[in-house]
Tab-separated table of C-alpha atoms and ligand atoms in Angstrom:
chain	number	residue	atom	x	y	z
E	10	MET	CA	-9.960	-22.348	-1.607
E	11	LEU	CA	-9.405	-18.974	-3.120
E	12	PHE	CA	-6.272	-19.780	-5.046
E	13	GLY	CA	-6.692	-23.523	-5.109
E	14	ASP	CA	-5.663	-23.844	-8.710
E	15	ARG	CA	-2.219	-22.620	-7.726
E	16	LYS	CA	-1.915	-24.797	-4.695
E	17	ALA	CA	0.196	-27.392	-6.415
E	18	ILE	CA	2.953	-24.929	-7.177
E	19	MET	CA	2.761	-22.859	-4.013
E	20	LEU	CA	5.494	-23.229	-1.459
E	21	PRO	CA	4.520	-23.130	2.235
E	22	LEU	CA	2.846	-19.890	3.093
E	23	HIS	CA	5.270	-17.241	4.146
E	24	HIS	CA	4.280	-13.670	4.793
E	25	LYS	CA	4.914	-11.591	1.711
E	26	ARG	CA	6.877	-14.254	0.010
E	27	ILE	CA	5.573	-17.157	-1.907
E	28	ALA	CA	8.274	-17.921	-4.377
E	29	ILE	CA	6.858	-19.545	-7.425
E	30	ALA	CA	7.997	-20.633	-10.819
E	31	ALA	CA	7.197	-17.532	-12.791
E	32	ALA	CA	7.636	-19.169	-16.146
E	33	SER	CA	4.615	-21.351	-15.585
E	34	ILE	CA	2.295	-18.412	-15.305
E	35	CYS	CA	0.060	-17.753	-18.224
E	36	LEU	CA	-2.284	-14.853	-17.814
E	37	ILE	CA	-4.878	-13.367	-20.022
E	38	LEU	CA	-4.276	-9.701	-19.653
E	39	ILE	CA	-7.064	-7.365	-20.430
E	40	PHE	CA	-5.842	-4.067	-21.688
E	41	SER	CA	-7.584	-1.100	-20.271
E	42	GLY	CA	-7.626	2.229	-21.982
E	43	CYS	CA	-5.288	4.500	-20.085
E	44	SER	CA	-7.081	7.671	-20.767
E	45	GLY	CA	-5.773	11.127	-21.184
E	46	LYS	CA	-2.489	12.883	-20.708
E	47	ALA	CA	-3.676	14.900	-17.749
E	48	SER	CA	-0.940	15.391	-15.243
E	49	GLY	CA	-1.257	17.069	-11.918
E	50	PRO	CA	1.171	19.062	-9.817
E	51	LYS	CA	4.643	17.635	-9.545
E	52	PHE	CA	5.419	14.932	-7.011
E	53	ASP	CA	8.364	16.000	-4.850
E	54	GLY	CA	10.572	13.080	-3.783
E	55	GLU	CA	12.363	15.168	-1.147
E	56	ASN	CA	9.052	16.083	0.473
E	57	ALA	CA	8.046	12.439	0.495
E	58	PHE	CA	11.406	11.469	1.985
E	59	LYS	CA	10.874	14.054	4.720
E	60	ARG	CA	7.552	12.334	5.480
E	61	LEU	CA	9.334	8.984	5.658
E	62	LYS	CA	11.868	10.382	8.146
E	63	GLN	CA	9.163	12.037	10.246
E	64	GLN	CA	7.521	8.665	10.781
E	65	CYS	CA	10.833	6.998	11.624
E	66	ASP	CA	11.589	9.752	14.148
E	67	PHE	CA	8.856	8.216	16.307
E	68	GLY	CA	10.905	4.998	16.433
E	69	PRO	CA	9.401	1.541	15.822
E	70	ARG	CA	5.596	1.888	15.605
E	71	PRO	CA	3.977	-1.459	16.364
E	72	LEU	CA	0.445	-1.783	17.786
E	73	GLY	CA	0.052	-1.032	21.452
E	74	THR	CA	3.011	1.349	21.849
E	75	ASN	CA	3.217	5.077	22.578
E	76	ALA	CA	5.077	5.606	19.326
E	77	HIS	CA	2.180	3.957	17.493
E	78	GLU	CA	-0.342	6.246	19.159
E	79	LYS	CA	1.721	9.351	18.412
E	80	THR	CA	2.316	8.350	14.808
E	81	GLY	CA	-1.408	7.769	14.279
E	82	ASP	CA	-2.129	11.240	15.659
E	83	PHE	CA	0.561	12.716	13.417
E	84	LEU	CA	-0.872	11.029	10.319
E	85	ALA	CA	-4.419	12.164	11.088
E	86	ALA	CA	-3.252	15.732	11.778
E	87	THR	CA	-1.162	15.846	8.589
E	88	LEU	CA	-4.009	14.518	6.457
E	89	LYS	CA	-6.266	17.212	7.933
E	90	GLN	CA	-4.008	19.871	6.417
E	91	TYR	CA	-4.831	18.567	2.954
E	92	ALA	CA	-8.014	16.496	2.794
E	93	ASP	CA	-11.644	17.579	2.609
E	94	GLN	CA	-12.522	15.121	5.318
E	95	VAL	CA	-10.531	12.940	7.703
E	96	PHE	CA	-11.922	10.210	9.890
E	97	GLU	CA	-10.872	7.012	11.606
E	98	HIS	CA	-12.276	3.552	11.902
E	99	ARG	CA	-11.118	1.969	15.145
E	100	THR	CA	-11.471	-1.687	16.043
E	101	ARG	CA	-10.125	-3.885	18.813
E	102	HIS	CA	-7.823	-6.785	18.270
E	103	ASN	CA	-7.606	-9.442	20.969
E	104	SER	CA	-4.299	-11.143	20.395
E	105	LYS	CA	-3.952	-14.838	21.000
E	106	SER	CA	-0.181	-14.591	20.965
E	107	THR	CA	0.215	-11.834	23.563
E	108	ASN	CA	-3.087	-12.100	25.489
E	109	ARG	CA	-3.531	-8.369	25.084
E	110	ALA	CA	-6.152	-6.220	23.408
E	111	TYR	CA	-5.053	-3.551	20.956
E	112	THR	CA	-6.718	-0.562	19.363
E	113	VAL	CA	-6.405	-0.777	15.588
E	114	ARG	CA	-6.698	2.565	13.798
E	115	ASN	CA	-7.469	2.886	10.128
E	116	ILE	CA	-7.142	6.543	9.137
E	117	PHE	CA	-8.911	7.945	6.081
E	118	GLY	CA	-8.520	11.137	4.063
E	119	VAL	CA	-11.168	12.073	1.504
E	120	PHE	CA	-10.480	14.243	-1.553
E	121	GLY	CA	-13.522	15.377	-3.485
E	122	LYS	CA	-17.153	14.676	-2.853
E	123	ASP	CA	-20.216	13.505	-4.704
E	124	GLY	CA	-17.867	11.936	-7.209
E	125	LYS	CA	-19.122	9.389	-9.678
E	126	ARG	CA	-15.915	7.422	-9.350
E	127	TRP	CA	-13.680	6.752	-6.378
E	128	VAL	CA	-10.128	5.493	-6.264
E	129	LEU	CA	-8.671	3.998	-3.084
E	130	LEU	CA	-4.974	4.508	-2.295
E	131	LEU	CA	-3.657	2.699	0.737
E	132	ALA	CA	-0.574	1.787	2.729
E	133	HIS	CA	-0.007	0.239	6.129
E	134	TRP	CA	1.414	2.540	8.775
E	135	ASP	CA	2.225	0.145	11.625
E	136	THR	CA	5.601	-1.561	11.858
E	137	ARG	CA	6.595	-5.070	12.803
E	138	PRO	CA	7.023	-5.713	16.552
E	139	MET	CA	9.793	-8.241	15.921
E	140	ALA	CA	12.701	-8.520	13.512
E	141	ASP	CA	12.009	-12.144	12.713
E	142	GLU	CA	14.309	-12.283	9.694
E	143	GLU	CA	17.298	-11.652	11.986
E	144	ILE	CA	19.333	-14.779	12.677
E	145	ASP	CA	20.448	-13.621	16.110
E	146	HIS	CA	17.711	-14.343	18.694
E	147	ALA	CA	18.287	-11.212	20.735
E	148	LYS	CA	17.990	-9.072	17.619
E	149	ALA	CA	14.972	-10.989	16.335
E	150	ALA	CA	12.991	-10.074	19.469
E	151	LYS	CA	13.352	-6.331	18.823
E	152	PRO	CA	10.895	-4.189	16.845
E	153	ILE	CA	11.930	-2.914	13.419
E	154	LEU	CA	12.086	0.754	12.411
E	155	GLY	CA	10.200	0.041	9.198
E	156	ALA	CA	11.604	2.852	7.054
E	157	ASN	CA	10.706	0.910	3.944
E	158	ASP	CA	8.219	-1.610	5.370
E	159	GLY	CA	5.697	0.853	6.712
E	160	ALA	CA	6.906	4.423	6.305
E	161	SER	CA	7.611	4.439	2.554
E	162	GLY	CA	4.080	3.819	1.254
E	163	VAL	CA	2.602	6.280	3.729
E	164	ALA	CA	5.234	8.865	2.767
E	165	VAL	CA	4.273	8.661	-0.912
E	166	LEU	CA	0.590	9.012	-0.061
E	167	LEU	CA	1.179	12.005	2.242
E	168	GLU	CA	2.983	13.797	-0.583
E	169	MET	CA	0.122	12.880	-2.925
E	170	ALA	CA	-2.311	14.306	-0.377
E	171	ARG	CA	-0.457	17.610	-0.676
E	172	LEU	CA	-0.798	17.483	-4.479
E	173	PHE	CA	-4.507	16.666	-4.275
E	174	SER	CA	-4.999	19.692	-2.025
E	175	GLU	CA	-3.407	21.866	-4.744
E	176	LYS	CA	-5.429	20.350	-7.543
E	177	ARG	CA	-8.289	17.931	-7.152
E	178	PRO	CA	-8.251	14.958	-9.531
E	179	ASN	CA	-11.371	14.364	-11.647
E	180	VAL	CA	-12.174	11.328	-9.567
E	181	GLY	CA	-12.775	11.202	-5.848
E	182	VAL	CA	-9.836	9.773	-3.917
E	183	ILE	CA	-9.777	8.059	-0.541
E	184	ILE	CA	-6.376	7.685	1.076
E	185	ALA	CA	-6.394	4.940	3.701
E	186	PHE	CA	-3.617	4.369	6.204
E	187	VAL	CA	-4.342	0.890	7.448
E	188	ASP	CA	-3.082	-0.493	10.722
E	189	GLY	CA	-1.918	-3.849	12.046
E	190	GLU	CA	-0.562	-5.209	8.778
E	191	ASP	CA	2.641	-6.448	10.305
E	192	PHE	CA	1.560	-7.362	13.832
E	193	GLY	CA	1.646	-11.130	14.111
E	194	ALA	CA	3.881	-14.060	13.381
E	195	THR	CA	1.111	-15.792	11.421
E	196	PRO	CA	-1.378	-14.516	8.822
E	197	ASP	CA	-4.310	-14.711	11.258
E	198	GLU	CA	-2.692	-11.869	13.216
E	199	MET	CA	-1.678	-9.847	10.185
E	200	PHE	CA	-3.560	-7.483	7.853
E	201	ILE	CA	-5.778	-6.714	10.842
E	202	GLY	CA	-6.756	-3.220	9.754
E	203	SER	CA	-7.364	-4.112	6.136
E	204	LYS	CA	-9.472	-7.112	7.170
E	205	ALA	CA	-11.621	-4.873	9.380
E	206	PHE	CA	-11.898	-2.349	6.565
E	207	ALA	CA	-12.787	-5.028	4.026
E	208	GLN	CA	-15.477	-6.393	6.341
E	209	TYR	CA	-17.104	-3.047	7.101
E	210	TRP	CA	-16.137	-0.849	4.151
E	211	LYS	CA	-19.678	0.098	3.206
E	212	ASP	CA	-20.377	1.333	6.737
E	213	VAL	CA	-16.952	2.909	7.107
E	214	MET	CA	-17.486	4.968	3.946
E	215	LYS	CA	-20.945	6.196	4.974
E	216	PRO	CA	-19.659	9.627	6.105
E	217	VAL	CA	-18.363	10.253	2.552
E	218	SER	CA	-20.890	12.264	0.598
E	219	GLY	CA	-21.954	10.570	-2.625
E	220	PHE	CA	-19.744	7.533	-2.133
E	221	LYS	CA	-21.071	4.312	-3.653
E	222	LYS	CA	-18.143	2.054	-4.437
E	223	PHE	CA	-14.457	1.982	-5.226
E	224	ASP	CA	-13.573	1.747	-8.889
E	225	TYR	CA	-10.284	0.220	-7.840
E	226	GLY	CA	-7.540	0.409	-5.257
E	227	ILE	CA	-3.747	0.690	-5.267
E	228	LEU	CA	-1.728	-0.505	-2.298
E	229	LEU	CA	1.816	0.783	-1.808
E	230	ASP	CA	4.156	-1.267	0.348
E	231	MET	CA	7.963	-1.264	0.478
E	232	VAL	CA	8.402	1.318	-2.264
E	233	GLY	CA	11.374	3.207	-0.825
E	234	ASP	CA	14.286	0.849	-1.508
E	235	LYS	CA	17.256	2.730	-2.997
E	236	ASP	CA	17.583	-0.088	-5.475
E	237	LEU	CA	14.038	0.096	-6.807
E	238	GLU	CA	12.803	-2.920	-8.737
E	239	ILE	CA	9.067	-3.541	-8.905
E	240	HIS	CA	7.605	-6.628	-10.481
E	241	ARG	CA	3.950	-7.283	-11.216
E	242	GLU	CA	2.586	-9.039	-8.143
E	243	MET	CA	0.812	-12.273	-9.036
E	244	PHE	CA	-2.385	-12.030	-6.972
E	245	SER	CA	-2.884	-8.530	-8.386
E	246	ALA	CA	-2.263	-9.745	-11.918
E	247	GLN	CA	-4.749	-12.572	-11.452
E	248	LYS	CA	-7.539	-10.622	-9.812
E	249	ALA	CA	-7.191	-7.122	-11.244
E	250	PRO	CA	-5.101	-7.419	-14.416
E	251	GLU	CA	-6.579	-4.282	-15.992
E	252	ILE	CA	-5.409	-2.164	-13.036
E	253	VAL	CA	-1.930	-3.675	-13.120
E	254	ASP	CA	-1.772	-2.925	-16.851
E	255	LYS	CA	-2.985	0.617	-16.321
E	256	VAL	CA	-0.216	1.332	-13.782
E	257	TRP	CA	2.566	-0.399	-15.708
E	258	LYS	CA	1.575	1.385	-18.932
E	259	VAL	CA	1.920	4.753	-17.194
E	260	ALA	CA	5.296	3.688	-15.755
E	261	ASP	CA	6.413	2.836	-19.293
E	262	GLU	CA	5.147	6.183	-20.641
E	263	LEU	CA	7.116	8.000	-17.955
E	264	GLY	CA	10.304	6.149	-18.905
E	265	TYR	CA	10.436	3.997	-15.772
E	266	LYS	CA	10.745	0.633	-17.493
E	267	GLN	CA	13.888	-0.199	-15.576
E	268	TYR	CA	12.067	0.189	-12.240
E	269	PHE	CA	8.645	-1.200	-13.154
E	270	LYS	CA	9.673	-4.431	-14.836
E	271	GLN	CA	7.615	-4.675	-17.977
E	272	GLY	CA	7.919	-8.298	-18.960
E	273	LYS	CA	4.966	-10.304	-17.750
E	274	ALA	CA	7.286	-13.281	-17.514
E	275	ASP	CA	9.268	-11.252	-14.954
E	276	MET	CA	6.644	-11.769	-12.277
E	277	LYS	CA	8.440	-13.117	-9.235
E	278	TYR	CA	6.217	-13.095	-6.182
E	279	MET	CA	2.788	-13.890	-4.857
E	280	ILE	CA	2.568	-11.645	-1.868
E	281	GLN	CA	0.139	-11.821	0.987
E	282	ASP	CA	-0.584	-8.221	1.782
E	283	ASP	CA	-3.389	-5.777	2.540
E	284	HIS	CA	-4.821	-6.069	-0.978
E	285	LEU	CA	-6.017	-9.647	-0.384
E	286	PRO	CA	-8.834	-8.891	2.100
E	287	LEU	CA	-9.996	-6.103	-0.211
E	288	LEU	CA	-9.934	-8.327	-3.271
E	289	ALA	CA	-11.921	-10.918	-1.327
E	290	ALA	CA	-14.469	-8.198	-0.494
E	291	GLY	CA	-14.888	-7.373	-4.188
E	292	ILE	CA	-12.640	-4.298	-4.391
E	293	LYS	CA	-10.189	-4.527	-7.267
E	294	CYS	CA	-6.986	-3.700	-5.482
E	295	ILE	CA	-3.425	-4.207	-6.653
E	296	ASP	CA	-0.182	-4.255	-4.691
E	297	ILE	CA	2.803	-2.198	-5.804
E	298	ILE	CA	5.705	-3.658	-3.866
E	299	ASP	CA	9.439	-4.081	-4.287
E	300	PHE	CA	10.062	-7.320	-2.509
E	301	ASP	CA	13.743	-7.555	-3.425
E	302	TYR	CA	14.828	-5.906	-0.204
E	303	ALA	CA	17.573	-7.564	1.828
E	304	TYR	CA	16.596	-5.732	5.033
E	305	TRP	CA	12.997	-6.965	5.121
E	306	HIS	CA	11.894	-7.635	8.731
E	307	THR	CA	15.362	-6.904	10.076
E	308	LEU	CA	16.726	-4.128	12.286
E	309	ASP	CA	18.450	-2.762	9.195
E	310	ASP	CA	15.221	-1.558	7.568
E	311	THR	CA	16.354	2.006	8.217
E	312	VAL	CA	16.170	5.417	6.534
E	313	ASP	CA	19.577	5.094	4.846
E	314	LYS	CA	18.305	2.097	2.816
E	315	CYS	CA	15.649	4.280	1.187
E	316	SER	CA	15.885	7.174	-1.237
E	317	PRO	CA	13.866	10.239	-2.288
E	318	GLU	CA	14.372	9.144	-5.898
E	319	SER	CA	12.586	5.815	-5.391
E	320	LEU	CA	9.669	7.512	-3.650
E	321	ARG	CA	9.513	10.018	-6.504
E	322	ILE	CA	9.401	7.340	-9.199
E	323	VAL	CA	6.542	5.486	-7.516
E	324	GLY	CA	4.834	8.768	-6.651
E	325	ASP	CA	5.126	10.031	-10.243
E	326	VAL	CA	3.467	6.888	-11.556
E	327	VAL	CA	0.566	6.741	-9.125
E	328	THR	CA	0.021	10.510	-9.355
E	329	ARG	CA	-0.184	10.290	-13.157
E	330	VAL	CA	-2.574	7.339	-12.941
E	331	VAL	CA	-4.950	9.232	-10.655
E	332	TYR	CA	-4.860	12.558	-12.545
E	333	SER	CA	-5.438	10.717	-15.828
E	334	GLU	CA	-8.737	9.295	-14.644
E	335	PRO	CA	-11.847	10.851	-16.159
E	336	ALA	CA	-14.693	11.817	-13.818
E	337	PHE	CA	-16.951	9.368	-15.574
E	338	ALA	CA	-16.038	5.848	-16.488
E	339	ASP	CA	-15.046	5.381	-20.094
E	340	SER	CA	-17.228	2.469	-21.061
E	341	ALA	CA	-14.560	1.093	-23.388
E	342	ALA	CA	-12.167	0.871	-20.494
E	343	GLU	CA	-14.462	-0.723	-17.973
L	77	ZN	ZN1	6.380	-6.357	6.847
């Protein structure tokens, strides 16, 4: 079992929440050199917030709905304004729970070509078809709007796409909007798009000129909460500690200590999310997520719970990380 050594202290599996005694964690953290002071164009939180609202204007966006289809088209069209190349990887999902087949769309934007290094930035764009954290049964059967859980990560990446179109980073960047993260009630019907991507990523990336492998990946999920508080996620810290350190060091440099909790003893959650299939496929991918969000999987996950400022803080950090990357790997840092 992948995380068998933790089994004894894991509570029953719950999507995105495995509460665990943080104090018992002892990690060997490898410090990577966070190279350079290079900063790119400025991340605009208001622009990102506009992107969040645009997605929510389509309504709830679960698999198999018109709103889902329209949102996918909107994301592909918007990426095309900025990226060198945009393409989709579509798969079918035959659901055991609904007896229906669904089209699952992973949408990719490529920035740069023939790069020696490639960074993957991803977020899920679908929203949950049921509000299963609602106590009231009638409410629990309804789909959520997913302003934070869905739209926020995509919003940050769309604003970053605009920045990359103004100034290309030294490294190649692939933005991936993955689908079907939040579809099912159980993990076998979740992370559908990222599982398909993880399984076929070498084939999926074939259209990208000069692509060989991802140096690392950063997943953004639930990063729009007005009350932003991001802890190091434990799977990420176990499997890709140098990437977690790289991101948290930049957050510290930018003065965002209060939002990106710095203490390693502050780790609170092991979160099942889209980074796990990628990690299992050998791509070092971390999850940046603020799981302290009272409206998670409820009908109250709405635009008013999010803020431009939170999107800007996360956007600033990830933007700085990407623009700081040298075109060639610094051997000391690898
Ligand atoms: Zn969710």
